[in-house]
mmCIF file of C-alpha atoms in Angstrom:
data_model
loop_
_atom_site.group_PDB
_atom_site.id
_atom_site.type_symbol
_atom_site.label_atom_id
_atom_site.label_comp_id
_atom_site.label_asym_id
_atom_site.label_seq_id
_atom_site.Cartn_x
_atom_site.Cartn_y
_atom_site.Cartn_z
ATOM 1 C CA MET A 1 -47.066 -33.912 -155.895
ATOM 2 C CA ALA A 2 -45.923 -35.466 -158.825
ATOM 3 C CA PRO A 3 -43.331 -37.933 -158.925
ATOM 4 C CA THR A 4 -40.204 -36.649 -161.170
ATOM 5 C CA ALA A 5 -38.493 -38.233 -163.845
ATOM 6 C CA ALA A 6 -35.806 -39.125 -161.757
ATOM 7 C CA GLU A 7 -38.321 -40.609 -158.826
ATOM 8 C CA GLN A 8 -40.560 -42.836 -161.706
ATOM 9 C CA HIS A 9 -36.492 -44.096 -162.849
ATOM 10 C CA THR A 10 -35.939 -46.754 -160.211
ATOM 11 C CA ARG A 11 -36.019 -49.907 -162.500
ATOM 12 C CA LYS A 12 -31.546 -50.949 -162.129
ATOM 13 C CA ALA A 13 -30.427 -52.396 -165.773
ATOM 14 C CA VAL A 14 -27.247 -52.454 -166.926
ATOM 15 C CA GLY A 15 -26.022 -51.499 -170.387
ATOM 16 C CA LEU A 16 -23.459 -50.968 -173.118
ATOM 17 C CA ALA A 17 -22.906 -47.600 -173.441
ATOM 18 C CA ALA A 18 -20.410 -44.828 -174.762
ATOM 19 C CA ARG A 19 -18.908 -42.352 -173.355
ATOM 20 C CA ASP A 20 -17.160 -40.405 -176.028
ATOM 21 C CA ALA A 21 -17.158 -40.090 -179.566
ATOM 22 C CA SER A 22 -14.519 -42.748 -179.536
ATOM 23 C CA GLY A 23 -16.411 -45.644 -181.003
ATOM 24 C CA HIS A 24 -15.699 -47.311 -177.809
ATOM 25 C CA LEU A 25 -18.581 -49.161 -175.293
ATOM 26 C CA SER A 26 -18.137 -50.460 -172.126
ATOM 27 C CA PRO A 27 -20.820 -51.293 -169.172
ATOM 28 C CA LEU A 28 -22.823 -48.923 -167.641
ATOM 29 C CA ALA A 29 -25.539 -49.067 -164.748
ATOM 30 C CA ILE A 30 -28.298 -47.120 -166.080
ATOM 31 C CA THR A 31 -32.304 -46.823 -164.529
ATOM 32 C CA ARG A 32 -35.793 -47.354 -166.838
ATOM 33 C CA ARG A 33 -39.254 -45.878 -165.704
ATOM 34 C CA GLY A 34 -41.429 -48.236 -163.408
ATOM 35 C CA THR A 35 -44.133 -50.263 -165.553
ATOM 36 C CA GLY A 36 -46.764 -47.587 -166.644
ATOM 37 C CA ASP A 37 -50.223 -48.861 -166.878
ATOM 38 C CA ASP A 38 -49.809 -48.653 -170.987
ATOM 39 C CA ASP A 39 -46.037 -50.050 -170.504
ATOM 40 C CA VAL A 40 -44.665 -53.355 -171.609
ATOM 41 C CA VAL A 41 -41.402 -54.343 -170.117
ATOM 42 C CA ILE A 42 -38.826 -56.122 -172.186
ATOM 43 C CA LYS A 43 -36.372 -58.715 -171.629
ATOM 44 C CA ILE A 44 -33.803 -57.868 -173.890
ATOM 45 C CA LEU A 45 -32.495 -61.323 -175.385
ATOM 46 C CA TYR A 46 -31.058 -59.579 -178.642
ATOM 47 C CA CYS A 47 -30.098 -56.538 -180.450
ATOM 48 C CA GLY A 48 -29.134 -55.718 -183.758
ATOM 49 C CA ILE A 49 -25.833 -53.641 -184.711
ATOM 50 C CA CYS A 50 -27.069 -51.245 -187.364
ATOM 51 C CA HIS A 51 -24.924 -48.911 -189.038
ATOM 52 C CA SER A 52 -26.771 -45.870 -187.539
ATOM 53 C CA ASP A 53 -25.791 -47.114 -184.306
ATOM 54 C CA LEU A 54 -21.998 -46.508 -185.490
ATOM 55 C CA HIS A 55 -23.171 -43.114 -186.865
ATOM 56 C CA SER A 56 -23.825 -42.291 -183.481
ATOM 57 C CA ILE A 57 -21.857 -43.344 -181.094
ATOM 58 C CA LYS A 58 -18.992 -41.758 -182.995
ATOM 59 C CA ASN A 59 -20.971 -38.640 -183.061
ATOM 60 C CA GLU A 60 -20.940 -38.618 -186.980
ATOM 61 C CA TRP A 61 -24.114 -36.815 -186.763
ATOM 62 C CA LYS A 62 -22.932 -34.412 -184.867
ATOM 63 C CA ASN A 63 -25.884 -35.253 -182.266
ATOM 64 C CA GLY A 64 -24.537 -37.427 -179.694
ATOM 65 C CA ARG A 65 -25.740 -37.073 -175.674
ATOM 66 C CA TYR A 66 -23.070 -39.084 -173.860
ATOM 67 C CA PRO A 67 -23.657 -41.871 -172.249
ATOM 68 C CA MET A 68 -25.016 -42.962 -175.233
ATOM 69 C CA VAL A 69 -26.442 -46.416 -175.244
ATOM 70 C CA PRO A 70 -27.548 -47.590 -178.619
ATOM 71 C CA GLY A 71 -29.308 -50.340 -180.478
ATOM 72 C CA HIS A 72 -33.026 -50.008 -181.998
ATOM 73 C CA GLU A 73 -32.972 -53.618 -182.987
ATOM 74 C CA ILE A 74 -34.259 -54.923 -180.126
ATOM 75 C CA ALA A 75 -35.655 -58.870 -179.426
ATOM 76 C CA GLY A 76 -36.411 -60.220 -176.023
ATOM 77 C CA GLU A 77 -39.436 -61.336 -174.207
ATOM 78 C CA VAL A 78 -42.102 -59.931 -172.154
ATOM 79 C CA ALA A 79 -41.676 -59.548 -168.025
ATOM 80 C CA GLU A 80 -44.964 -57.095 -167.075
ATOM 81 C CA VAL A 81 -47.023 -55.652 -168.888
ATOM 82 C CA GLY A 82 -49.305 -52.504 -167.315
ATOM 83 C CA LYS A 83 -52.636 -52.816 -166.248
ATOM 84 C CA ASN A 84 -54.441 -51.546 -169.507
ATOM 85 C CA VAL A 85 -52.212 -53.250 -171.762
ATOM 86 C CA THR A 86 -53.891 -55.675 -174.437
ATOM 87 C CA LYS A 87 -52.220 -56.768 -176.730
ATOM 88 C CA PHE A 88 -49.123 -58.591 -174.570
ATOM 89 C CA LYS A 89 -48.617 -60.852 -171.958
ATOM 90 C CA THR A 90 -45.759 -62.219 -170.466
ATOM 91 C CA GLY A 91 -43.890 -64.335 -171.579
ATOM 92 C CA ASP A 92 -44.609 -63.212 -175.537
ATOM 93 C CA ARG A 93 -41.698 -62.796 -177.979
ATOM 94 C CA VAL A 94 -41.289 -59.297 -178.659
ATOM 95 C CA GLY A 95 -39.372 -56.036 -180.409
ATOM 96 C CA VAL A 96 -38.882 -53.029 -180.678
ATOM 97 C CA GLY A 97 -37.449 -50.861 -183.657
ATOM 98 C CA CYS A 98 -36.336 -47.464 -184.211
ATOM 99 C CA MET A 99 -38.703 -45.650 -181.768
ATOM 100 C CA VAL A 100 -40.454 -45.777 -178.242
ATOM 101 C CA ASN A 101 -42.600 -42.602 -178.259
ATOM 102 C CA SER A 102 -44.395 -39.915 -180.326
ATOM 103 C CA CYS A 103 -47.189 -37.585 -179.559
ATOM 104 C CA GLN A 104 -49.681 -40.341 -180.371
ATOM 105 C CA SER A 105 -52.543 -37.492 -181.232
ATOM 106 C CA CYS A 106 -51.482 -35.453 -184.633
ATOM 107 C CA GLU A 107 -52.884 -36.531 -187.604
ATOM 108 C CA SER A 108 -49.490 -39.153 -188.758
ATOM 109 C CA CYS A 109 -50.174 -40.548 -185.462
ATOM 110 C CA ASN A 110 -54.031 -40.810 -185.731
ATOM 111 C CA LYS A 111 -53.364 -42.718 -188.941
ATOM 112 C CA GLY A 112 -50.374 -45.415 -187.988
ATOM 113 C CA PHE A 113 -47.459 -43.447 -189.258
ATOM 114 C CA GLU A 114 -45.947 -42.312 -185.922
ATOM 115 C CA ASN A 115 -42.444 -42.059 -188.071
ATOM 116 C CA HIS A 116 -43.852 -38.890 -189.668
ATOM 117 C CA CYS A 117 -44.935 -37.676 -186.162
ATOM 118 C CA PRO A 118 -42.928 -33.865 -185.720
ATOM 119 C CA GLY A 119 -42.614 -35.148 -181.776
ATOM 120 C CA ILE A 120 -41.112 -38.728 -182.504
ATOM 121 C CA ILE A 121 -38.967 -40.396 -179.777
ATOM 122 C CA PRO A 122 -36.232 -42.918 -181.494
ATOM 123 C CA THR A 123 -35.000 -45.662 -179.148
ATOM 124 C CA TYR A 124 -32.066 -43.775 -177.912
ATOM 125 C CA ASN A 125 -30.595 -40.918 -178.127
ATOM 126 C CA LEU A 126 -32.881 -38.111 -177.545
ATOM 127 C CA VAL A 127 -35.126 -36.665 -174.846
ATOM 128 C CA ASP A 128 -38.424 -38.415 -174.229
ATOM 129 C CA LEU A 129 -41.581 -37.218 -172.869
ATOM 130 C CA ASP A 130 -40.320 -37.246 -169.090
ATOM 131 C CA GLY A 131 -37.611 -35.295 -169.532
ATOM 132 C CA THR A 132 -35.394 -38.111 -169.295
ATOM 133 C CA ILE A 133 -32.531 -39.465 -172.309
ATOM 134 C CA THR A 134 -33.547 -42.296 -173.803
ATOM 135 C CA TYR A 135 -31.755 -45.547 -174.048
ATOM 136 C CA GLY A 136 -31.199 -48.185 -176.007
ATOM 137 C CA GLY A 137 -31.194 -51.971 -176.747
ATOM 138 C CA TYR A 138 -27.186 -52.612 -176.062
ATOM 139 C CA SER A 139 -29.133 -53.660 -172.177
ATOM 140 C CA SER A 140 -30.586 -56.077 -170.051
ATOM 141 C CA MET A 141 -33.985 -54.731 -169.991
ATOM 142 C CA VAL A 142 -36.126 -51.661 -171.421
ATOM 143 C CA VAL A 143 -40.032 -50.167 -170.925
ATOM 144 C CA VAL A 144 -41.823 -49.598 -173.652
ATOM 145 C CA HIS A 145 -45.829 -48.100 -174.481
ATOM 146 C CA GLU A 146 -47.377 -51.157 -175.527
ATOM 147 C CA ARG A 147 -47.871 -48.797 -178.843
ATOM 148 C CA PHE A 148 -44.273 -49.233 -179.855
ATOM 149 C CA VAL A 149 -44.103 -52.949 -179.209
ATOM 150 C CA VAL A 150 -44.544 -56.126 -182.436
ATOM 151 C CA ARG A 151 -45.003 -59.581 -181.895
ATOM 152 C CA PHE A 152 -42.313 -61.798 -183.111
ATOM 153 C CA PRO A 153 -43.634 -65.205 -184.651
ATOM 154 C CA ASP A 154 -43.071 -67.912 -183.472
ATOM 155 C CA THR A 155 -41.475 -69.773 -186.830
ATOM 156 C CA ILE A 156 -39.295 -66.726 -186.701
ATOM 157 C CA PRO A 157 -35.786 -67.149 -184.797
ATOM 158 C CA LEU A 158 -35.186 -64.105 -182.073
ATOM 159 C CA ASP A 159 -31.243 -63.818 -183.038
ATOM 160 C CA LYS A 160 -31.818 -63.810 -186.526
ATOM 161 C CA GLY A 161 -35.147 -61.354 -186.827
ATOM 162 C CA ALA A 162 -34.130 -58.797 -185.065
ATOM 163 C CA PRO A 163 -32.519 -56.577 -187.840
ATOM 164 C CA LEU A 164 -36.269 -56.933 -189.548
ATOM 165 C CA LEU A 165 -36.821 -54.317 -186.367
ATOM 166 C CA CYS A 166 -34.981 -51.738 -188.367
ATOM 167 C CA ALA A 167 -33.584 -52.682 -191.623
ATOM 168 C CA GLY A 168 -36.182 -54.707 -193.004
ATOM 169 C CA ILE A 169 -38.834 -53.065 -192.071
ATOM 170 C CA THR A 170 -36.220 -49.624 -193.753
ATOM 171 C CA VAL A 171 -36.684 -50.734 -196.726
ATOM 172 C CA TYR A 172 -39.718 -52.910 -197.166
ATOM 173 C CA SER A 173 -41.934 -50.213 -196.398
ATOM 174 C CA PRO A 174 -40.534 -48.331 -198.930
ATOM 175 C CA MET A 175 -40.737 -50.731 -201.647
ATOM 176 C CA LYS A 176 -44.222 -51.174 -200.280
ATOM 177 C CA TYR A 177 -45.254 -47.846 -200.454
ATOM 178 C CA HIS A 178 -43.821 -46.695 -203.925
ATOM 179 C CA GLY A 179 -44.707 -49.340 -205.699
ATOM 180 C CA LEU A 180 -41.462 -51.294 -205.611
ATOM 181 C CA ASN A 181 -42.805 -54.867 -205.147
ATOM 182 C CA VAL A 182 -44.827 -55.902 -208.357
ATOM 183 C CA PRO A 183 -43.848 -59.442 -209.809
ATOM 184 C CA GLY A 184 -41.178 -58.528 -213.378
ATOM 185 C CA MET A 185 -39.901 -55.406 -212.201
ATOM 186 C CA HIS A 186 -36.320 -54.373 -212.195
ATOM 187 C CA LEU A 187 -34.901 -52.968 -208.902
ATOM 188 C CA GLY A 188 -31.163 -51.931 -208.274
ATOM 189 C CA VAL A 189 -29.722 -52.238 -204.911
ATOM 190 C CA LEU A 190 -26.960 -49.964 -204.290
ATOM 191 C CA GLY A 191 -24.564 -51.300 -201.673
ATOM 192 C CA LEU A 192 -25.001 -54.800 -199.748
ATOM 193 C CA GLY A 193 -24.498 -54.606 -196.222
ATOM 194 C CA GLY A 194 -26.769 -54.816 -193.668
ATOM 195 C CA LEU A 195 -29.759 -52.721 -195.791
ATOM 196 C CA GLY A 196 -28.815 -53.731 -199.175
ATOM 197 C CA HIS A 197 -28.475 -57.875 -198.818
ATOM 198 C CA VAL A 198 -32.447 -57.185 -196.448
ATOM 199 C CA ALA A 199 -33.881 -55.134 -199.910
ATOM 200 C CA VAL A 200 -32.321 -58.245 -202.451
ATOM 201 C CA LYS A 201 -34.241 -60.694 -200.277
ATOM 202 C CA PHE A 202 -37.514 -58.591 -200.209
ATOM 203 C CA GLY A 203 -36.614 -57.921 -203.956
ATOM 204 C CA LYS A 204 -36.664 -61.445 -204.745
ATOM 205 C CA ALA A 205 -39.449 -62.435 -202.521
ATOM 206 C CA PHE A 206 -41.543 -60.311 -204.375
ATOM 207 C CA GLY A 207 -41.355 -61.774 -207.551
ATOM 208 C CA MET A 208 -38.835 -58.903 -209.198
ATOM 209 C CA LYS A 209 -35.691 -59.319 -210.611
ATOM 210 C CA VAL A 210 -32.961 -57.655 -208.406
ATOM 211 C CA THR A 211 -29.581 -56.330 -210.131
ATOM 212 C CA VAL A 212 -27.020 -55.704 -206.823
ATOM 213 C CA ILE A 213 -24.697 -52.357 -207.812
ATOM 214 C CA SER A 214 -21.603 -52.525 -205.702
ATOM 215 C CA SER A 215 -18.177 -50.736 -205.883
ATOM 216 C CA SER A 216 -16.680 -54.285 -204.736
ATOM 217 C CA PRO A 217 -15.665 -56.730 -207.029
ATOM 218 C CA GLY A 218 -15.849 -59.183 -204.951
ATOM 219 C CA LYS A 219 -19.111 -59.206 -203.088
ATOM 220 C CA LYS A 220 -20.107 -60.384 -206.729
ATOM 221 C CA GLN A 221 -20.461 -63.852 -205.543
ATOM 222 C CA GLU A 222 -22.174 -62.876 -202.620
ATOM 223 C CA ALA A 223 -24.852 -61.201 -204.617
ATOM 224 C CA LEU A 224 -25.467 -64.060 -207.470
ATOM 225 C CA GLU A 225 -24.969 -67.484 -205.498
ATOM 226 C CA ARG A 226 -26.159 -66.846 -201.837
ATOM 227 C CA LEU A 227 -28.837 -63.880 -201.798
ATOM 228 C CA GLY A 228 -30.223 -65.126 -205.107
ATOM 229 C CA ALA A 229 -29.406 -61.731 -207.066
ATOM 230 C CA ASP A 230 -30.158 -61.979 -210.938
ATOM 231 C CA ALA A 231 -27.152 -59.311 -211.922
ATOM 232 C CA PHE A 232 -24.395 -57.528 -210.217
ATOM 233 C CA ILE A 233 -22.895 -54.459 -211.806
ATOM 234 C CA VAL A 234 -19.534 -53.020 -210.432
ATOM 235 C CA SER A 235 -20.196 -48.893 -209.970
ATOM 236 C CA LYS A 236 -16.279 -48.208 -211.433
ATOM 237 C CA SER A 237 -16.999 -49.873 -214.213
ATOM 238 C CA ALA A 238 -18.234 -47.356 -217.326
ATOM 239 C CA ASP A 239 -18.677 -50.050 -219.305
ATOM 240 C CA GLU A 240 -21.146 -52.232 -217.298
ATOM 241 C CA MET A 241 -22.878 -48.838 -215.893
ATOM 242 C CA LYS A 242 -23.598 -48.088 -219.482
ATOM 243 C CA ALA A 243 -24.668 -51.212 -220.464
ATOM 244 C CA ALA A 244 -27.380 -50.935 -217.808
ATOM 245 C CA MET A 245 -28.649 -47.402 -218.534
ATOM 246 C CA SER A 246 -32.060 -47.212 -218.329
ATOM 247 C CA SER A 247 -33.296 -50.774 -217.006
ATOM 248 C CA MET A 248 -34.008 -50.236 -213.242
ATOM 249 C CA ASP A 249 -38.204 -49.359 -212.199
ATOM 250 C CA GLY A 250 -36.212 -48.261 -208.621
ATOM 251 C CA ILE A 251 -32.809 -47.990 -206.853
ATOM 252 C CA ILE A 252 -33.005 -48.767 -203.312
ATOM 253 C CA ASN A 253 -29.774 -46.534 -201.989
ATOM 254 C CA THR A 254 -28.406 -47.840 -198.768
ATOM 255 C CA VAL A 255 -24.924 -45.890 -199.183
ATOM 256 C CA SER A 256 -24.225 -44.151 -195.994
ATOM 257 C CA ALA A 257 -21.040 -42.057 -198.018
ATOM 258 C CA ASN A 258 -21.237 -39.569 -199.967
ATOM 259 C CA ILE A 259 -21.254 -40.780 -203.849
ATOM 260 C CA PRO A 260 -21.764 -39.458 -206.940
ATOM 261 C CA MET A 261 -25.524 -39.592 -208.065
ATOM 262 C CA ALA A 262 -25.453 -38.842 -211.368
ATOM 263 C CA PRO A 263 -24.318 -42.374 -212.866
ATOM 264 C CA LEU A 264 -26.754 -43.906 -210.937
ATOM 265 C CA LEU A 265 -29.646 -41.827 -211.947
ATOM 266 C CA ARG A 266 -28.899 -42.631 -215.164
ATOM 267 C CA LEU A 267 -29.623 -46.394 -214.380
ATOM 268 C CA LEU A 268 -33.232 -45.780 -213.901
ATOM 269 C CA LYS A 269 -36.467 -45.574 -216.699
ATOM 270 C CA PRO A 270 -38.580 -42.772 -217.396
ATOM 271 C CA ASN A 271 -40.491 -42.169 -213.861
ATOM 272 C CA GLY A 272 -38.311 -44.504 -211.866
ATOM 273 C CA LYS A 273 -37.691 -43.768 -208.224
ATOM 274 C CA MET A 274 -34.687 -43.385 -206.093
ATOM 275 C CA ILE A 275 -35.128 -44.333 -202.934
ATOM 276 C CA LEU A 276 -32.052 -43.120 -200.126
ATOM 277 C CA VAL A 277 -32.058 -45.257 -197.235
ATOM 278 C CA GLY A 278 -28.299 -44.435 -196.319
ATOM 279 C CA LEU A 279 -27.708 -41.331 -195.059
ATOM 280 C CA PRO A 280 -24.405 -39.661 -196.142
ATOM 281 C CA GLU A 281 -22.311 -37.598 -193.017
ATOM 282 C CA LYS A 282 -22.927 -35.523 -195.299
ATOM 283 C CA PRO A 283 -25.005 -33.257 -197.818
ATOM 284 C CA MET A 284 -25.577 -35.140 -200.994
ATOM 285 C CA GLU A 285 -24.681 -32.914 -204.105
ATOM 286 C CA ILE A 286 -26.997 -33.927 -207.134
ATOM 287 C CA SER A 287 -27.028 -31.803 -209.935
ATOM 288 C CA PRO A 288 -30.116 -30.498 -211.373
ATOM 289 C CA PHE A 289 -29.191 -31.720 -214.879
ATOM 290 C CA ALA A 290 -28.804 -35.293 -214.088
ATOM 291 C CA LEU A 291 -32.844 -35.372 -212.464
ATOM 292 C CA VAL A 292 -34.074 -33.826 -215.918
ATOM 293 C CA ALA A 293 -31.173 -34.839 -218.790
ATOM 294 C CA GLY A 294 -32.703 -37.183 -221.280
ATOM 295 C CA LYS A 295 -35.634 -39.931 -220.499
ATOM 296 C CA SER A 296 -35.362 -39.544 -216.477
ATOM 297 C CA SER A 297 -37.437 -35.903 -216.926
ATOM 298 C CA ASP A 298 -40.363 -37.365 -214.736
ATOM 299 C CA LEU A 299 -37.446 -38.708 -212.328
ATOM 300 C CA THR A 300 -38.803 -39.098 -208.375
ATOM 301 C CA SER A 301 -36.700 -39.260 -205.925
ATOM 302 C CA LEU A 302 -37.980 -40.298 -202.774
ATOM 303 C CA ALA A 303 -36.336 -40.998 -199.195
ATOM 304 C CA SER A 304 -37.371 -43.015 -196.307
ATOM 305 C CA TYR A 305 -37.093 -42.478 -192.951
ATOM 306 C CA ILE A 306 -37.515 -46.059 -190.308
ATOM 307 C CA SER A 307 -41.756 -47.057 -191.014
ATOM 308 C CA SER A 308 -44.203 -46.940 -188.882
ATOM 309 C CA PRO A 309 -44.657 -48.917 -185.926
ATOM 310 C CA ASP A 310 -48.112 -50.153 -186.929
ATOM 311 C CA SER A 311 -47.818 -53.970 -186.055
ATOM 312 C CA GLN A 312 -49.787 -55.396 -189.011
ATOM 313 C CA THR A 313 -47.008 -53.658 -191.500
ATOM 314 C CA TYR A 314 -44.605 -55.493 -188.996
ATOM 315 C CA VAL A 315 -46.030 -58.779 -189.405
ATOM 316 C CA HIS A 316 -46.683 -58.328 -193.113
ATOM 317 C CA THR A 317 -43.034 -57.586 -193.138
ATOM 318 C CA LEU A 318 -42.160 -60.816 -190.774
ATOM 319 C CA TYR A 319 -44.373 -62.659 -193.287
ATOM 320 C CA VAL A 320 -42.393 -61.877 -196.918
ATOM 321 C CA TRP A 321 -39.552 -62.819 -195.080
ATOM 322 C CA GLN A 322 -40.185 -65.813 -194.101
ATOM 323 C CA ARG A 323 -41.385 -66.571 -198.101
ATOM 324 C CA THR A 324 -37.718 -65.735 -198.279
ATOM 325 C CA ARG A 325 -36.212 -69.404 -196.383
ATOM 326 C CA THR A 326 -32.448 -67.188 -195.829
ATOM 327 C CA TRP A 327 -32.445 -64.778 -192.874
ATOM 328 C CA PRO A 328 -30.518 -62.013 -192.205
ATOM 329 C CA GLY A 329 -27.437 -62.375 -190.213
ATOM 330 C CA ALA A 330 -27.353 -63.592 -186.527
ATOM 331 C CA ALA A 331 -27.749 -60.487 -184.549
ATOM 332 C CA SER A 332 -25.473 -60.179 -181.391
ATOM 333 C CA ALA A 333 -26.394 -61.159 -178.191
ATOM 334 C CA ALA A 334 -27.551 -58.757 -175.201
#
C-alpha cells in the first residue's frame, strides 16, 4: 500500500503562521514531505513580503485556510536534490515564486505557461496534489518539484532579489507579452508600492518614458529622484490628469483598492493597454462608455496573473533588472 500524505510529510520545519483573520503571525511547527525523485529541498534564507500575503492572512479574498504560512518570494540555498534532478545541485542559490505545482500535462503546462493551468497549485493556502495544504516561504525550509525552482545569478543578492519572484515577474511578464517594452513608448505606472516601483525600473530599463500616477503627492520625490521616473501625476488633480489625456501607450495598474477607472482609461492612446496586476478585494466597476468613448474605441483591457515559471523567462527578468543598477527593497529575513 502506498504511504499516505501524512506518512510522507515527516520532515520537520518551523514557520510563521496566521491562525485566524486577525493578521497576526506566530511560530508554528510544520512538516514537509520527504525528498521525491524530482524534488529540490531548499533552506530558506529570505522571503519577500507581498501585498497578497496581507490580503491572504486577513482573509480579504475569502479563501483563507488556517493555519496559514504565507510567503511566495522565496530565496535560499539547495540543501538536497532528488535522484532525477538535473538542473540543480547542493549549494545552488535558488528561488521559488507563486506556484509550486500544476497538472504538468495540459496544453498550458506543455507550453511553459503553468500559470494558466486549471490545476495550478499556489505556494501556500491551497491543497496540493497529495492532499496536503501548501505552506509558504515564511518558514525554515521547503521541498519543491524542480520544475518550479529558479536559479539566481551569482551577481544578485538573495535578500534583494527575492521580490523579483513575484513583484518583478508580475509586472515584467505582461510588459513583455503585450509589447510594453519598446524604447520610446510612454508607460504609465499607477501606484508606487511593491509592484509599482519595480514597474518603473523595468520601464526605464526598456528605454521607455515612464510616468507615475499616484494619489499621494508625497511620493513624487521618490518616483522622480530615487526611481528615475520621467514625470509624476497626482491622480486627484483634474488639471494634471487632463494634461496627460491620450498620451500613454499603456498603464500598469498596481493598485489593490477599488478606484474609478474612467479617468485612467482617458490617459491611454487609441489601442492603449490597461494591464491590471493589483487585486482589489471587491469587483471592479467599469462603465462601457469609458471603454468605447472618444479615441479609445479600440482599447484593449488586459489582466495579468502571476508569471510562468519558465526558467529562461525568469533569468531574462533578473538580467533586465540588473541593468537598472537599483534593487527592490530588501526582503525580510526568514
